[in-house]
Short mmCIF file of C-alpha atoms in Angstrom, two decimals:
data_model
loop_
_atom_site.label_atom_id
_atom_site.label_comp_id
_atom_site.label_asym_id
_atom_site.label_seq_id
_atom_site.Cartn_x
_atom_site.Cartn_y
_atom_site.Cartn_z
CA LYS K 1 0.00 0.00 0.00
CA THR K 2 1.06 3.60 -0.57
CA ARG K 3 -0.30 7.13 -0.95
CA GLN K 4 -0.30 8.79 -4.36
CA ASN K 5 -1.99 11.97 -5.61
CA ASP K 6 -3.83 12.40 -2.30
CA LEU K 7 -5.19 8.84 -2.46
CA ASP K 8 -4.48 5.81 -0.29
CA VAL K 9 -3.87 3.01 -2.80
CA ALA K 10 -3.45 -0.67 -1.91
CA PHE K 11 -3.87 -4.20 -3.19
CA THR K 12 -4.20 -7.56 -1.45
CA ILE K 13 -3.58 -11.07 -2.78
CA SER K 14 -3.94 -13.93 -0.31
CA ILE K 15 -2.50 -17.44 -0.51
CA ASN K 16 -4.58 -20.01 1.39
CA PRO K 17 -2.90 -23.43 1.43
CA GLY K 18 -4.53 -26.53 2.89
CA ALA K 19 -2.55 -28.42 5.53
CA SER K 20 -4.35 -31.78 5.59
CA THR K 21 -4.84 -34.68 3.20
CA GLN K 22 -6.57 -38.03 3.63
CA THR K 23 -5.53 -40.11 0.60
CA SER K 24 -2.46 -42.32 0.72
CA GLY K 25 0.13 -41.43 -1.90
CA ILE K 26 -1.60 -38.20 -2.91
CA GLN K 27 -0.13 -35.34 -0.90
CA SER K 28 -1.51 -32.32 -2.71
CA ALA K 29 -3.83 -30.37 -0.42
CA GLN K 30 -5.91 -27.62 -2.00
CA GLN K 31 -4.68 -24.07 -2.40
CA GLU K 32 -6.86 -21.02 -3.01
CA ASN K 33 -6.56 -17.30 -3.56
CA ARG K 34 -9.60 -16.10 -1.64
CA GLN K 35 -8.64 -12.42 -1.80
CA ALA K 36 -7.49 -10.53 -4.88
CA PHE K 37 -8.57 -6.90 -4.76
CA LEU K 38 -7.43 -3.28 -4.89
CA THR K 39 -8.66 -0.30 -2.90
CA PHE K 40 -8.33 3.45 -3.26
CA GLY K 41 -9.70 6.32 -1.23
CA ASP K 42 -9.13 8.85 1.51
CA ALA K 43 -10.18 9.17 5.16
CA SER K 44 -12.21 12.26 4.22
CA TRP K 45 -14.58 10.51 1.78
CA GLY K 46 -14.14 6.76 2.19
CA SER K 47 -12.75 4.04 -0.06
CA ILE K 48 -13.65 1.93 -3.07
CA LYS K 49 -12.82 -1.76 -3.40
CA LEU K 50 -12.62 -3.69 -6.69
CA GLY K 51 -11.90 -7.42 -6.87
CA LYS K 52 -12.53 -10.54 -4.82
CA ASP K 53 -12.93 -10.37 -1.04
CA LEU K 54 -15.23 -11.48 1.78
CA GLY K 55 -18.87 -10.82 0.91
CA ILE K 56 -20.69 -7.95 2.63
CA TYR K 57 -23.86 -9.67 3.92
CA ALA K 58 -23.29 -11.70 7.14
CA SER K 59 -19.57 -10.81 7.14
CA ASP K 60 -19.75 -9.49 10.71
CA ALA K 61 -21.46 -12.71 11.81
CA ILE K 62 -18.43 -14.78 10.81
CA LEU K 63 -15.83 -12.21 11.88
CA ASN K 64 -17.23 -12.14 15.44
CA ASP K 65 -17.51 -15.93 15.71
CA MET K 66 -15.00 -17.44 18.18
CA THR K 67 -14.81 -20.61 16.03
CA LEU K 68 -13.63 -18.61 13.01
CA LEU K 69 -10.00 -19.63 13.51
CA GLY K 70 -10.93 -23.02 14.95
CA VAL K 71 -12.51 -26.10 13.42
CA GLY K 72 -16.17 -26.27 14.39
CA SER K 73 -17.91 -29.20 12.67
CA ALA K 74 -17.11 -31.48 9.71
CA ALA K 75 -13.41 -31.85 10.47
CA GLY K 76 -13.30 -35.36 9.00
CA THR K 77 -15.37 -34.78 5.87
CA LEU K 78 -13.43 -31.68 4.82
CA ALA K 79 -9.91 -33.02 5.31
CA GLY K 80 -7.87 -31.92 2.30
CA ASN K 81 -9.67 -28.59 1.95
CA THR K 82 -8.18 -25.25 2.93
CA THR K 83 -10.67 -24.75 5.76
CA THR K 84 -13.36 -26.34 7.90
CA LEU K 85 -16.87 -25.08 8.58
CA GLY K 86 -16.61 -23.32 11.93
CA ARG K 87 -20.20 -22.28 12.71
CA ILE K 88 -21.24 -21.86 9.06
CA GLY K 89 -24.65 -23.48 8.59
CA THR K 90 -25.25 -23.70 12.35
CA GLY K 91 -25.82 -20.03 13.10
CA TYR K 92 -25.27 -18.03 9.91
CA ILE K 93 -25.01 -18.25 6.13
CA TYR K 94 -21.49 -18.15 4.70
CA ALA K 95 -20.54 -14.65 3.49
CA ASP K 96 -18.23 -16.34 0.94
CA TRP K 97 -15.45 -14.76 -1.14
CA LYS K 98 -17.09 -12.74 -3.89
CA PRO K 99 -16.05 -10.58 -6.85
CA GLN K 100 -17.34 -7.11 -6.00
CA ILE K 101 -17.28 -3.35 -6.40
CA ALA K 102 -17.97 -1.77 -3.00
CA TYR K 103 -17.88 1.62 -1.32
CA THR K 104 -17.08 2.03 2.39
CA SER K 105 -17.83 5.34 4.10
CA PRO K 106 -15.46 7.24 6.39
CA ASN K 107 -15.68 6.54 10.11
CA PHE K 108 -18.24 8.98 11.55
CA ASN K 109 -17.39 8.75 15.27
CA GLY K 110 -17.82 4.97 15.23
CA PHE K 111 -20.53 4.74 12.56
CA SER K 112 -19.73 3.45 9.07
CA PHE K 113 -21.46 1.69 6.19
CA THR K 114 -20.58 -0.35 3.12
CA ALA K 115 -22.62 -0.83 -0.06
CA GLY K 116 -21.67 -2.89 -3.05
CA VAL K 117 -22.52 -4.82 -6.20
CA THR K 118 -21.32 -8.43 -6.05
CA GLN K 119 -21.14 -11.39 -8.42
CA ALA K 120 -24.45 -13.27 -8.59
CA TRP K 121 -24.47 -16.79 -7.12
CA ASN K 122 -26.57 -19.51 -8.76
CA GLY K 123 -29.15 -21.18 -6.55
CA ALA K 124 -28.65 -24.85 -7.44
CA GLU K 125 -26.06 -26.87 -5.57
CA ASN K 126 -23.00 -27.83 -7.66
CA GLU K 127 -24.07 -25.39 -10.38
CA ALA K 128 -21.46 -23.01 -11.79
CA ARG K 129 -21.32 -19.53 -10.28
CA GLY K 130 -22.78 -16.75 -12.34
CA GLY K 131 -26.16 -15.26 -13.11
CA LYS K 132 -27.95 -12.80 -15.34
CA GLU K 133 -28.00 -9.96 -12.79
CA PRO K 134 -25.65 -9.02 -9.93
CA ALA K 135 -26.42 -9.14 -6.23
CA PHE K 136 -26.72 -6.00 -4.11
CA GLU K 137 -25.33 -6.06 -0.58
CA GLY K 138 -24.87 -3.56 2.21
CA LYS K 139 -24.14 -3.22 5.91
CA ALA K 140 -24.00 -0.54 8.60
CA SER K 141 -22.25 -0.70 11.96
CA TYR K 142 -21.49 1.34 15.04
CA ALA K 143 -18.41 0.63 17.17
CA PHE K 144 -17.83 2.04 20.64
CA ALA K 145 -14.91 2.00 23.10
CA GLY K 146 -14.29 2.62 26.79
CA ASP K 147 -14.91 0.52 29.90
CA VAL K 148 -17.64 -1.12 27.82
CA SER K 149 -16.63 -1.67 24.20
CA GLY K 150 -18.22 -3.40 21.27
CA LYS K 151 -20.07 -3.16 18.01
CA VAL K 152 -23.62 -3.39 16.66
CA TRP K 153 -24.39 -4.06 13.01
CA ALA K 154 -27.05 -4.81 10.40
CA SER K 155 -26.65 -6.08 6.84
CA GLY K 156 -28.71 -7.23 3.88
CA ILE K 157 -28.56 -8.86 0.45
CA SER K 158 -30.87 -8.99 -2.57
CA GLN K 159 -30.42 -10.91 -5.80
CA LYS K 160 -32.74 -11.75 -8.69
CA MET K 161 -32.47 -15.47 -9.47
CA ALA K 162 -31.99 -15.62 -13.23
CA THR K 163 -33.59 -19.02 -13.88
CA LEU K 164 -36.58 -18.46 -11.56
CA ASP K 165 -37.41 -14.79 -12.26
CA GLN K 166 -37.74 -14.20 -8.51
CA THR K 167 -35.78 -12.11 -6.03
CA ALA K 168 -34.13 -13.68 -3.00
CA SER K 169 -33.29 -11.48 -0.03
CA ALA K 170 -32.05 -11.63 3.56
CA TRP K 171 -31.32 -9.33 6.50
CA ASP K 172 -29.52 -9.69 9.82
CA LEU K 173 -28.75 -7.93 13.11
CA GLY K 174 -25.88 -8.53 15.51
CA ALA K 175 -24.06 -7.15 18.53
CA ASN K 176 -20.81 -7.76 20.38
CA VAL K 177 -20.16 -6.28 23.85
CA ASN K 178 -17.01 -6.57 26.02
CA MET K 179 -16.43 -5.52 29.64
CA ALA K 180 -13.91 -6.52 32.35
CA GLY K 181 -12.73 -9.63 30.53
CA PHE K 182 -16.25 -10.78 29.61
CA GLY K 183 -17.48 -10.83 26.03
CA ALA K 184 -20.94 -11.54 24.59
CA THR K 185 -22.13 -11.86 21.00
CA ALA K 186 -25.68 -12.29 19.72
CA TYR K 187 -26.76 -12.66 16.08
CA TYR K 188 -30.05 -13.19 14.21
CA GLY K 189 -30.94 -13.25 10.50
CA GLU K 190 -33.86 -14.15 8.23
CA GLY K 191 -33.99 -14.91 4.54
CA LYS K 192 -36.48 -15.64 1.76
CA GLY K 193 -35.00 -17.73 -1.03
CA THR K 194 -31.45 -17.37 0.31
CA GLY K 195 -31.25 -20.98 1.54
CA THR K 196 -28.93 -22.29 4.22
CA THR K 197 -25.19 -22.83 4.84
CA GLY K 198 -24.08 -21.41 1.46
CA GLN K 199 -25.83 -18.43 -0.14
CA PHE K 200 -28.90 -19.50 -2.17
CA LEU K 201 -28.32 -23.24 -1.63
CA GLY K 202 -31.74 -24.82 -1.12
CA GLY K 203 -33.51 -21.47 -1.19
CA PHE K 204 -36.34 -22.64 -3.50
CA ASP K 205 -38.43 -25.81 -3.70
CA ALA K 206 -38.95 -27.93 -6.83
CA ASP K 207 -41.82 -25.66 -7.94
CA GLY K 208 -39.73 -22.50 -7.68
CA ASN K 209 -41.25 -21.23 -4.43
CA LYS K 210 -39.13 -19.27 -1.97
CA LEU K 211 -38.31 -21.04 1.28
CA ASP K 212 -37.93 -19.13 4.55
CA SER K 213 -34.75 -19.49 6.58
CA LYS K 214 -33.58 -18.36 10.02
CA ASP K 215 -30.09 -18.23 11.48
CA TRP K 216 -28.95 -17.27 14.97
CA TYR K 217 -26.21 -17.84 17.52
CA VAL K 218 -25.21 -16.63 20.98
CA GLN K 219 -21.70 -16.68 22.38
CA GLY K 220 -20.02 -15.86 25.68
CA THR K 221 -16.31 -15.59 26.47
CA TYR K 222 -14.16 -14.77 29.48
CA THR K 223 -10.45 -13.95 29.48
CA LEU K 224 -8.69 -15.21 32.61
CA PRO K 225 -6.73 -12.42 34.34
CA GLY K 226 -2.96 -12.85 34.46
CA VAL K 227 -2.72 -15.75 31.98
CA ALA K 228 -4.85 -14.16 29.19
CA THR K 229 -6.45 -17.51 28.32
CA LYS K 230 -9.87 -16.94 26.73
CA LEU K 231 -12.60 -19.46 27.50
CA GLY K 232 -15.76 -19.52 25.42
CA VAL K 233 -19.07 -21.28 24.87
CA ALA K 234 -21.44 -20.80 21.94
CA TYR K 235 -24.66 -22.22 20.53
CA GLY K 236 -26.33 -21.62 17.17
CA GLU K 237 -29.05 -22.85 14.82
CA SER K 238 -29.87 -22.63 11.13
CA GLU K 239 -33.39 -23.54 9.99
CA LEU K 240 -34.96 -23.98 6.53
CA GLN K 241 -38.78 -24.07 6.38
CA GLN K 242 -40.55 -26.06 3.63
CA ASP K 243 -43.94 -25.01 2.20
CA ASP K 244 -45.56 -28.25 3.43
CA GLY K 245 -44.66 -27.42 7.02
CA ALA K 246 -41.62 -29.66 7.18
CA LYS K 247 -38.31 -28.12 8.17
CA SER K 248 -34.63 -28.93 8.39
CA GLN K 249 -32.48 -27.66 11.23
CA ASN K 250 -28.75 -27.72 11.94
CA ASN K 251 -27.49 -26.79 15.39
CA MET K 252 -24.14 -26.82 17.16
CA TRP K 253 -22.72 -25.96 20.54
CA THR K 254 -19.02 -25.42 21.12
CA VAL K 255 -16.76 -24.93 24.11
CA GLY K 256 -13.28 -23.60 23.44
CA ALA K 257 -10.06 -22.41 25.06
CA TYR K 258 -7.68 -19.99 23.31
CA HIS K 259 -4.30 -19.31 24.93
CA PRO K 260 -1.67 -16.79 23.71
CA LEU K 261 1.60 -18.65 24.31
CA THR K 262 3.42 -15.61 22.89
CA LYS K 263 2.14 -12.36 21.39
CA HIS K 264 2.12 -14.11 17.99
CA LEU K 265 1.42 -17.76 18.84
CA ASN K 266 -2.01 -18.93 20.03
CA LEU K 267 -2.94 -22.44 21.14
CA VAL K 268 -6.53 -23.57 20.50
CA ALA K 269 -8.68 -26.37 21.93
CA GLU K 270 -12.33 -26.93 20.95
CA TYR K 271 -15.08 -29.46 21.52
CA SER K 272 -18.20 -29.25 19.35
CA VAL K 273 -21.41 -31.24 19.01
CA ALA K 274 -23.33 -30.64 15.77
CA LYS K 275 -26.75 -32.09 14.94
CA ALA K 276 -28.81 -32.16 11.75
CA GLU K 277 -32.54 -32.83 11.98
CA GLU K 278 -35.31 -33.27 9.39
CA THR K 279 -39.03 -33.35 10.21
CA ASP K 280 -40.22 -36.99 10.50
CA GLU K 281 -36.75 -38.27 9.64
CA ASP K 282 -33.77 -39.54 11.60
CA SER K 283 -31.24 -37.04 12.88
CA ALA K 284 -27.47 -37.12 12.48
CA LYS K 285 -24.89 -36.03 15.04
CA ALA K 286 -21.16 -35.28 14.89
CA LYS K 287 -18.78 -34.75 17.80
CA THR K 288 -15.46 -33.03 17.16
CA ILE K 289 -12.40 -32.50 19.35
CA SER K 290 -9.75 -30.23 17.85
CA LEU K 291 -6.33 -29.09 19.08
CA GLY K 292 -4.05 -26.75 17.17
CA ALA K 293 -1.98 -23.59 16.93
CA ILE K 294 -2.39 -20.29 15.09
CA LEU K 295 0.44 -17.90 14.29
CA PHE K 296 -0.26 -14.20 13.70
CA PHE K 297 2.40 -11.87 12.35
#
């Protein structure tokens, strides 16, 4: 990044290598470039982003999730990928990494907003990304500091589904509050036609009708004085309602411990129980224990 002609100019390209494989004799884990974007702007009027980065809708839900840098569920089924699920699909829809043109406002004493046009996602699972029309996304937030610090936010998304000639949309609200070592996060969102887990996956039935969805999670943390170890517990649900009254629900609770061994090195331990339920059908449950380390620099 640099400053030229009274503009802050920067670009970001990320390299996201996978660290696990599960096939004997084949040791090539996936690698992705999830971020590839440029920005330009000024503190007086804001900034513009062009390229691929985290989507706008539900981005604060994932960024405030304590399992973001942990494992969450599906550790076994996703071995070989660059990431695991965290709480995605058991508390919020994945914001995903989307091509976009977005404007972010200056910081007005803690208040800011972002609005953007993003690449349309197709609604059928395993279908190629694309679409006739783009999606429109936006969010607004207010951050505060002091003895009590935190952030409140709201975001939304709207996209016309090219093959169905209908518009899918969703909105959410969230808050994070911290005081004297305690932290609390609460999140809730609703969608029509936006599906569950991944954006627009399962959002419509076989007749092209929109399906309602709900996502929410609550989370509490406490940082032990002196040792700086953060302990946390969280629970979340994602629900998809069918027109015939049937519904599918995924839920997960997690307990975790996060210890800064040095200012750069963090040790992580998590235990999660995830459950998938369908009306009048058997349920499925997964229990995951994960231990690992994260290095920030």
